[in-house]
JSON list of C-alpha atoms in Angstrom, two decimals:
[
{"chain": "A", "resi": 1, "resn": "MET", "atom": "CA", "xyz": [-8.04, 210.07, 107.38]},
{"chain": "A", "resi": 2, "resn": "LYS", "atom": "CA", "xyz": [-4.98, 211.12, 109.34]},
{"chain": "A", "resi": 3, "resn": "ASN", "atom": "CA", "xyz": [-3.29, 207.85, 108.75]},
{"chain": "A", "resi": 4, "resn": "TRP", "atom": "CA", "xyz": [-3.76, 208.38, 104.80]},
{"chain": "A", "resi": 5, "resn": "LYS", "atom": "CA", "xyz": [-1.99, 211.78, 104.88]},
{"chain": "A", "resi": 6, "resn": "VAL", "atom": "CA", "xyz": [1.12, 210.05, 106.49]},
{"chain": "A", "resi": 7, "resn": "TRP", "atom": "CA", "xyz": [1.10, 206.55, 104.79]},
{"chain": "A", "resi": 8, "resn": "GLY", "atom": "CA", "xyz": [-0.41, 207.70, 101.31]},
{"chain": "A", "resi": 9, "resn": "PRO", "atom": "CA", "xyz": [2.96, 209.70, 100.18]},
{"chain": "A", "resi": 10, "resn": "ILE", "atom": "CA", "xyz": [4.98, 206.46, 101.40]},
{"chain": "A", "resi": 11, "resn": "VAL", "atom": "CA", "xyz": [2.90, 203.87, 99.65]},
{"chain": "A", "resi": 12, "resn": "GLY", "atom": "CA", "xyz": [3.10, 206.00, 96.69]},
{"chain": "A", "resi": 13, "resn": "ILE", "atom": "CA", "xyz": [6.93, 206.21, 96.61]},
{"chain": "A", "resi": 14, "resn": "LEU", "atom": "CA", "xyz": [7.32, 202.59, 97.18]},
{"chain": "A", "resi": 15, "resn": "ALA", "atom": "CA", "xyz": [4.85, 201.89, 94.35]},
{"chain": "A", "resi": 16, "resn": "CYS", "atom": "CA", "xyz": [7.10, 204.02, 92.25]},
{"chain": "A", "resi": 17, "resn": "ILE", "atom": "CA", "xyz": [10.40, 202.45, 93.09]},
{"chain": "A", "resi": 18, "resn": "VAL", "atom": "CA", "xyz": [8.75, 198.90, 92.77]},
{"chain": "A", "resi": 19, "resn": "GLY", "atom": "CA", "xyz": [7.29, 199.91, 89.21]},
{"chain": "A", "resi": 20, "resn": "VAL", "atom": "CA", "xyz": [10.89, 201.36, 88.24]},
{"chain": "A", "resi": 21, "resn": "TYR", "atom": "CA", "xyz": [12.60, 198.27, 89.24]},
{"chain": "A", "resi": 22, "resn": "PHE", "atom": "CA", "xyz": [10.32, 195.91, 87.50]},
{"chain": "A", "resi": 23, "resn": "TYR", "atom": "CA", "xyz": [10.39, 198.21, 84.36]},
{"chain": "A", "resi": 24, "resn": "LEU", "atom": "CA", "xyz": [14.37, 198.11, 84.31]},
{"chain": "A", "resi": 25, "resn": "SER", "atom": "CA", "xyz": [14.47, 194.50, 85.14]},
{"chain": "A", "resi": 26, "resn": "GLU", "atom": "CA", "xyz": [12.48, 193.40, 82.05]},
{"chain": "A", "resi": 27, "resn": "ASP", "atom": "CA", "xyz": [14.39, 192.41, 78.93]},
{"chain": "A", "resi": 28, "resn": "ARG", "atom": "CA", "xyz": [13.66, 195.22, 76.78]},
{"chain": "A", "resi": 29, "resn": "GLY", "atom": "CA", "xyz": [16.79, 194.88, 74.49]},
{"chain": "A", "resi": 30, "resn": "LEU", "atom": "CA", "xyz": [18.55, 197.62, 76.70]},
{"chain": "A", "resi": 31, "resn": "GLU", "atom": "CA", "xyz": [22.06, 196.51, 77.74]},
{"chain": "A", "resi": 32, "resn": "LEU", "atom": "CA", "xyz": [22.15, 198.81, 81.02]},
{"chain": "A", "resi": 33, "resn": "ASN", "atom": "CA", "xyz": [25.69, 198.14, 81.27]},
{"chain": "A", "resi": 34, "resn": "VAL", "atom": "CA", "xyz": [25.46, 194.42, 81.35]},
{"chain": "A", "resi": 35, "resn": "LYS", "atom": "CA", "xyz": [27.25, 192.48, 78.66]},
{"chain": "A", "resi": 36, "resn": "LYS", "atom": "CA", "xyz": [24.96, 189.17, 77.46]},
{"chain": "A", "resi": 37, "resn": "ASN", "atom": "CA", "xyz": [26.94, 186.09, 77.18]},
{"chain": "A", "resi": 38, "resn": "ASP", "atom": "CA", "xyz": [27.10, 185.30, 73.58]},
{"chain": "A", "resi": 39, "resn": "PRO", "atom": "CA", "xyz": [29.49, 182.48, 72.93]},
{"chain": "A", "resi": 40, "resn": "VAL", "atom": "CA", "xyz": [29.52, 183.12, 69.20]},
{"chain": "A", "resi": 41, "resn": "ALA", "atom": "CA", "xyz": [30.35, 186.53, 69.50]},
{"chain": "A", "resi": 42, "resn": "ALA", "atom": "CA", "xyz": [32.97, 186.10, 72.05]},
{"chain": "A", "resi": 43, "resn": "LYS", "atom": "CA", "xyz": [34.47, 183.15, 69.64]},
{"chain": "A", "resi": 44, "resn": "GLU", "atom": "CA", "xyz": [34.63, 185.67, 66.93]},
{"chain": "A", "resi": 45, "resn": "ALA", "atom": "CA", "xyz": [36.07, 188.49, 68.77]},
{"chain": "A", "resi": 46, "resn": "GLN", "atom": "CA", "xyz": [38.81, 186.13, 70.07]},
{"chain": "A", "resi": 47, "resn": "THR", "atom": "CA", "xyz": [39.75, 185.05, 66.77]},
{"chain": "A", "resi": 48, "resn": "LYS", "atom": "CA", "xyz": [40.26, 188.57, 65.80]},
{"chain": "A", "resi": 49, "resn": "ILE", "atom": "CA", "xyz": [42.22, 189.38, 68.98]},
{"chain": "A", "resi": 50, "resn": "ASP", "atom": "CA", "xyz": [44.43, 186.46, 67.96]},
{"chain": "A", "resi": 51, "resn": "LYS", "atom": "CA", "xyz": [44.99, 187.57, 64.68]},
{"chain": "A", "resi": 52, "resn": "SER", "atom": "CA", "xyz": [45.87, 190.94, 65.66]},
{"chain": "A", "resi": 53, "resn": "PHE", "atom": "CA", "xyz": [48.41, 189.36, 68.09]},
{"chain": "A", "resi": 54, "resn": "GLU", "atom": "CA", "xyz": [50.18, 187.65, 65.21]},
{"chain": "A", "resi": 55, "resn": "THR", "atom": "CA", "xyz": [50.38, 190.61, 63.18]},
{"chain": "A", "resi": 56, "resn": "PRO", "atom": "CA", "xyz": [53.90, 191.38, 62.57]},
{"chain": "A", "resi": 57, "resn": "VAL", "atom": "CA", "xyz": [55.13, 194.87, 63.78]},
{"chain": "A", "resi": 58, "resn": "ALA", "atom": "CA", "xyz": [57.54, 197.12, 62.17]},
{"chain": "A", "resi": 59, "resn": "SER", "atom": "CA", "xyz": [61.34, 196.45, 63.28]},
{"chain": "A", "resi": 60, "resn": "LYS", "atom": "CA", "xyz": [61.64, 200.06, 63.76]},
{"chain": "A", "resi": 61, "resn": "VAL", "atom": "CA", "xyz": [58.94, 199.72, 66.64]},
{"chain": "A", "resi": 62, "resn": "THR", "atom": "CA", "xyz": [60.63, 197.16, 68.59]},
{"chain": "A", "resi": 63, "resn": "GLU", "atom": "CA", "xyz": [64.18, 198.67, 67.97]},
{"chain": "A", "resi": 64, "resn": "GLU", "atom": "CA", "xyz": [62.85, 201.51, 70.22]},
{"chain": "A", "resi": 65, "resn": "TYR", "atom": "CA", "xyz": [62.54, 199.23, 73.03]},
{"chain": "A", "resi": 66, "resn": "GLU", "atom": "CA", "xyz": [66.45, 198.85, 73.10]},
{"chain": "A", "resi": 67, "resn": "THR", "atom": "CA", "xyz": [66.93, 202.54, 73.97]},
{"chain": "A", "resi": 68, "resn": "MET", "atom": "CA", "xyz": [64.03, 202.88, 76.07]},
{"chain": "A", "resi": 69, "resn": "THR", "atom": "CA", "xyz": [64.88, 203.92, 80.03]},
{"chain": "A", "resi": 70, "resn": "ASN", "atom": "CA", "xyz": [63.77, 201.55, 82.42]},
{"chain": "A", "resi": 71, "resn": "ALA", "atom": "CA", "xyz": [60.72, 203.77, 83.52]},
{"chain": "A", "resi": 72, "resn": "GLU", "atom": "CA", "xyz": [59.60, 203.76, 79.75]},
{"chain": "A", "resi": 73, "resn": "LEU", "atom": "CA", "xyz": [59.97, 200.01, 79.56]},
{"chain": "A", "resi": 74, "resn": "ILE", "atom": "CA", "xyz": [57.69, 199.64, 82.72]},
{"chain": "A", "resi": 75, "resn": "GLN", "atom": "CA", "xyz": [55.10, 202.34, 81.13]},
{"chain": "A", "resi": 76, "resn": "GLU", "atom": "CA", "xyz": [55.08, 200.28, 77.79]},
{"chain": "A", "resi": 77, "resn": "VAL", "atom": "CA", "xyz": [54.20, 197.13, 79.72]},
{"chain": "A", "resi": 78, "resn": "HIS", "atom": "CA", "xyz": [51.60, 199.18, 81.63]},
{"chain": "A", "resi": 79, "resn": "ASN", "atom": "CA", "xyz": [50.23, 200.63, 78.31]},
{"chain": "A", "resi": 80, "resn": "MET", "atom": "CA", "xyz": [49.83, 197.20, 76.97]},
{"chain": "A", "resi": 81, "resn": "THR", "atom": "CA", "xyz": [47.88, 195.92, 80.10]},
{"chain": "A", "resi": 82, "resn": "HIS", "atom": "CA", "xyz": [45.05, 198.58, 79.28]},
{"chain": "A", "resi": 83, "resn": "GLN", "atom": "CA", "xyz": [44.06, 196.42, 76.27]},
{"chain": "A", "resi": 84, "resn": "LYS", "atom": "CA", "xyz": [43.17, 193.44, 78.69]},
{"chain": "A", "resi": 85, "resn": "VAL", "atom": "CA", "xyz": [41.59, 195.19, 81.62]},
{"chain": "A", "resi": 86, "resn": "GLU", "atom": "CA", "xyz": [38.61, 197.13, 82.74]},
{"chain": "A", "resi": 87, "resn": "ALA", "atom": "CA", "xyz": [39.57, 200.17, 84.88]},
{"chain": "A", "resi": 88, "resn": "ASP", "atom": "CA", "xyz": [38.02, 203.51, 85.29]},
{"chain": "A", "resi": 89, "resn": "LYS", "atom": "CA", "xyz": [40.60, 205.61, 84.02]},
{"chain": "A", "resi": 90, "resn": "LYS", "atom": "CA", "xyz": [43.22, 204.52, 81.50]},
{"chain": "A", "resi": 91, "resn": "TRP", "atom": "CA", "xyz": [46.28, 206.89, 80.18]},
{"chain": "A", "resi": 92, "resn": "GLY", "atom": "CA", "xyz": [48.37, 205.59, 77.56]},
{"chain": "A", "resi": 93, "resn": "ALA", "atom": "CA", "xyz": [47.92, 202.49, 75.08]},
{"chain": "A", "resi": 94, "resn": "SER", "atom": "CA", "xyz": [50.23, 200.10, 73.25]},
{"chain": "A", "resi": 95, "resn": "GLU", "atom": "CA", "xyz": [48.88, 197.37, 71.11]},
{"chain": "A", "resi": 96, "resn": "ILE", "atom": "CA", "xyz": [49.96, 193.81, 72.45]},
{"chain": "A", "resi": 97, "resn": "THR", "atom": "CA", "xyz": [51.69, 191.86, 69.69]},
{"chain": "A", "resi": 98, "resn": "ALA", "atom": "CA", "xyz": [53.69, 188.53, 69.76]},
{"chain": "A", "resi": 99, "resn": "ASP", "atom": "CA", "xyz": [56.65, 190.61, 68.44]},
{"chain": "A", "resi": 100, "resn": "LYS", "atom": "CA", "xyz": [56.35, 193.31, 70.90]},
{"chain": "A", "resi": 101, "resn": "VAL", "atom": "CA", "xyz": [56.18, 191.02, 73.80]},
{"chain": "A", "resi": 102, "resn": "GLN", "atom": "CA", "xyz": [59.16, 188.81, 72.80]},
{"chain": "A", "resi": 103, "resn": "THR", "atom": "CA", "xyz": [61.11, 191.99, 72.21]},
{"chain": "A", "resi": 104, "resn": "LEU", "atom": "CA", "xyz": [60.07, 193.50, 75.44]},
{"chain": "A", "resi": 105, "resn": "PHE", "atom": "CA", "xyz": [60.99, 190.29, 77.16]},
{"chain": "A", "resi": 106, "resn": "ASN", "atom": "CA", "xyz": [64.67, 189.93, 75.77]},
{"chain": "A", "resi": 107, "resn": "VAL", "atom": "CA", "xyz": [65.38, 193.50, 76.17]},
{"chain": "A", "resi": 108, "resn": "ILE", "atom": "CA", "xyz": [64.27, 193.50, 79.68]},
{"chain": "A", "resi": 109, "resn": "LYS", "atom": "CA", "xyz": [66.21, 190.27, 80.48]},
{"chain": "A", "resi": 110, "resn": "ASN", "atom": "CA", "xyz": [69.20, 191.61, 79.22]},
{"chain": "A", "resi": 111, "resn": "LYS", "atom": "CA", "xyz": [69.04, 195.18, 80.74]},
{"chain": "A", "resi": 112, "resn": "ASP", "atom": "CA", "xyz": [70.45, 196.31, 84.03]},
{"chain": "A", "resi": 113, "resn": "PHE", "atom": "CA", "xyz": [67.74, 197.75, 86.51]},
{"chain": "A", "resi": 114, "resn": "GLN", "atom": "CA", "xyz": [68.77, 199.25, 89.59]},
{"chain": "A", "resi": 115, "resn": "ASN", "atom": "CA", "xyz": [66.01, 197.49, 91.32]},
{"chain": "A", "resi": 116, "resn": "GLY", "atom": "CA", "xyz": [66.11, 193.85, 90.64]},
{"chain": "A", "resi": 117, "resn": "SER", "atom": "CA", "xyz": [62.43, 193.10, 91.91]},
{"chain": "A", "resi": 118, "resn": "THR", "atom": "CA", "xyz": [61.28, 195.38, 89.32]},
{"chain": "A", "resi": 119, "resn": "LYS", "atom": "CA", "xyz": [63.08, 193.41, 86.50]},
{"chain": "A", "resi": 120, "resn": "ASP", "atom": "CA", "xyz": [61.65, 190.50, 87.81]},
{"chain": "A", "resi": 121, "resn": "MET", "atom": "CA", "xyz": [58.27, 191.94, 88.05]},
{"chain": "A", "resi": 122, "resn": "LEU", "atom": "CA", "xyz": [58.24, 192.73, 84.27]},
{"chain": "A", "resi": 123, "resn": "LEU", "atom": "CA", "xyz": [59.63, 189.27, 83.37]},
{"chain": "A", "resi": 124, "resn": "ALA", "atom": "CA", "xyz": [57.05, 187.50, 85.33]},
{"chain": "A", "resi": 125, "resn": "ILE", "atom": "CA", "xyz": [54.40, 189.66, 83.60]},
{"chain": "A", "resi": 126, "resn": "LEU", "atom": "CA", "xyz": [55.65, 189.22, 80.19]},
{"chain": "A", "resi": 127, "resn": "GLU", "atom": "CA", "xyz": [56.56, 185.28, 80.22]},
{"chain": "A", "resi": 128, "resn": "PRO", "atom": "CA", "xyz": [53.09, 184.16, 80.11]},
{"chain": "A", "resi": 129, "resn": "TRP", "atom": "CA", "xyz": [52.10, 186.52, 77.41]},
{"chain": "A", "resi": 130, "resn": "ILE", "atom": "CA", "xyz": [54.68, 185.18, 75.33]},
{"chain": "A", "resi": 131, "resn": "ARG", "atom": "CA", "xyz": [52.32, 181.93, 75.42]},
{"chain": "A", "resi": 132, "resn": "LYS", "atom": "CA", "xyz": [49.35, 184.12, 74.97]},
{"chain": "A", "resi": 133, "resn": "ASP", "atom": "CA", "xyz": [48.22, 183.88, 78.57]},
{"chain": "A", "resi": 134, "resn": "PHE", "atom": "CA", "xyz": [47.06, 187.09, 79.63]},
{"chain": "A", "resi": 135, "resn": "SER", "atom": "CA", "xyz": [45.24, 185.77, 82.73]},
{"chain": "A", "resi": 136, "resn": "ASN", "atom": "CA", "xyz": [47.72, 187.75, 85.20]},
{"chain": "A", "resi": 137, "resn": "ALA", "atom": "CA", "xyz": [46.76, 191.21, 83.33]},
{"chain": "A", "resi": 138, "resn": "VAL", "atom": "CA", "xyz": [44.76, 192.52, 86.16]},
{"chain": "A", "resi": 139, "resn": "SER", "atom": "CA", "xyz": [47.33, 191.90, 88.68]},
{"chain": "A", "resi": 140, "resn": "ALA", "atom": "CA", "xyz": [49.74, 192.95, 86.20]},
{"chain": "A", "resi": 141, "resn": "HIS", "atom": "CA", "xyz": [48.23, 196.30, 85.72]},
{"chain": "A", "resi": 142, "resn": "ASN", "atom": "CA", "xyz": [47.75, 196.67, 89.47]},
{"chain": "A", "resi": 143, "resn": "ARG", "atom": "CA", "xyz": [51.29, 195.69, 90.47]},
{"chain": "A", "resi": 144, "resn": "ILE", "atom": "CA", "xyz": [52.77, 198.07, 87.90]},
{"chain": "A", "resi": 145, "resn": "TRP", "atom": "CA", "xyz": [50.32, 201.05, 88.90]},
{"chain": "A", "resi": 146, "resn": "SER", "atom": "CA", "xyz": [50.85, 200.58, 92.28]},
{"chain": "A", "resi": 147, "resn": "SER", "atom": "CA", "xyz": [54.68, 200.87, 91.87]},
{"chain": "A", "resi": 148, "resn": "GLN", "atom": "CA", "xyz": [53.72, 204.15, 90.12]},
{"chain": "A", "resi": 149, "resn": "ASN", "atom": "CA", "xyz": [51.67, 205.31, 93.02]},
{"chain": "A", "resi": 150, "resn": "GLY", "atom": "CA", "xyz": [48.44, 205.17, 91.36]},
{"chain": "A", "resi": 151, "resn": "ASN", "atom": "CA", "xyz": [45.29, 205.91, 93.13]},
{"chain": "A", "resi": 152, "resn": "ILE", "atom": "CA", "xyz": [42.99, 206.49, 89.89]},
{"chain": "A", "resi": 153, "resn": "GLY", "atom": "CA", "xyz": [42.31, 203.73, 87.51]},
{"chain": "A", "resi": 154, "resn": "LYS", "atom": "CA", "xyz": [42.85, 200.23, 89.33]},
{"chain": "A", "resi": 155, "resn": "ALA", "atom": "CA", "xyz": [42.07, 197.55, 87.19]},
{"chain": "A", "resi": 156, "resn": "THR", "atom": "CA", "xyz": [38.97, 195.38, 88.32]},
{"chain": "A", "resi": 157, "resn": "ARG", "atom": "CA", "xyz": [38.70, 192.82, 85.88]},
{"chain": "A", "resi": 158, "resn": "LEU", "atom": "CA", "xyz": [39.50, 191.26, 82.59]},
{"chain": "A", "resi": 159, "resn": "LEU", "atom": "CA", "xyz": [37.65, 192.66, 79.38]},
{"chain": "A", "resi": 160, "resn": "THR", "atom": "CA", "xyz": [35.50, 190.19, 77.53]},
{"chain": "A", "resi": 161, "resn": "PRO", "atom": "CA", "xyz": [36.62, 189.19, 74.14]},
{"chain": "A", "resi": 162, "resn": "GLU", "atom": "CA", "xyz": [34.07, 191.92, 72.78]},
{"chain": "A", "resi": 163, "resn": "GLU", "atom": "CA", "xyz": [35.28, 194.61, 74.90]},
{"chain": "A", "resi": 164, "resn": "GLU", "atom": "CA", "xyz": [38.97, 193.97, 74.03]},
{"chain": "A", "resi": 165, "resn": "LEU", "atom": "CA", "xyz": [38.09, 194.06, 70.58]},
{"chain": "A", "resi": 166, "resn": "ASP", "atom": "CA", "xyz": [36.12, 197.46, 70.56]},
{"chain": "A", "resi": 167, "resn": "TYR", "atom": "CA", "xyz": [39.26, 198.65, 72.64]},
{"chain": "A", "resi": 168, "resn": "ILE", "atom": "CA", "xyz": [41.83, 197.58, 70.03]},
{"chain": "A", "resi": 169, "resn": "GLU", "atom": "CA", "xyz": [39.34, 198.88, 66.98]},
{"chain": "A", "resi": 170, "resn": "LYS", "atom": "CA", "xyz": [39.00, 202.37, 68.70]},
{"chain": "A", "resi": 171, "resn": "GLN", "atom": "CA", "xyz": [42.71, 202.52, 69.98]},
{"chain": "A", "resi": 172, "resn": "PHE", "atom": "CA", "xyz": [44.58, 201.23, 67.17]},
{"chain": "A", "resi": 173, "resn": "ARG", "atom": "CA", "xyz": [42.57, 201.01, 63.95]}
]
């Protein structure tokens, strides 16, 4: 009987843990922060993202790049990366469009930077974006974030197309 007093509660707790585990691991239609792989939804989302990328931007928006300081240009690229990456915290948002990427690239290319490596970093980030290649977005975000002495909000991965589309709709529509 003495053993039951010791082992009874332990067995009960373990049974509860196992029960909760199996309950949560069953597919009950709950998302539990795990995105299911739905190729059709991903393709539809990517099509909408591509259309958004090609949407013309008012020249007034891109003309502002000409008067931005170096720090403002760095922050603009940083804000753009937020559309593409997962991070605990994101401050600032700027929609990525072909017009904006091309204009930013040209402005930065023709601008004097006291630190040439910052200019090179920004051009290296933007150059693939011109071709709609955003595979560098996580490293781009974290390079800029690190150069700004960031300690909260490190990017951990690229967003799925569905997540990115949701971000675009919440931030820009």
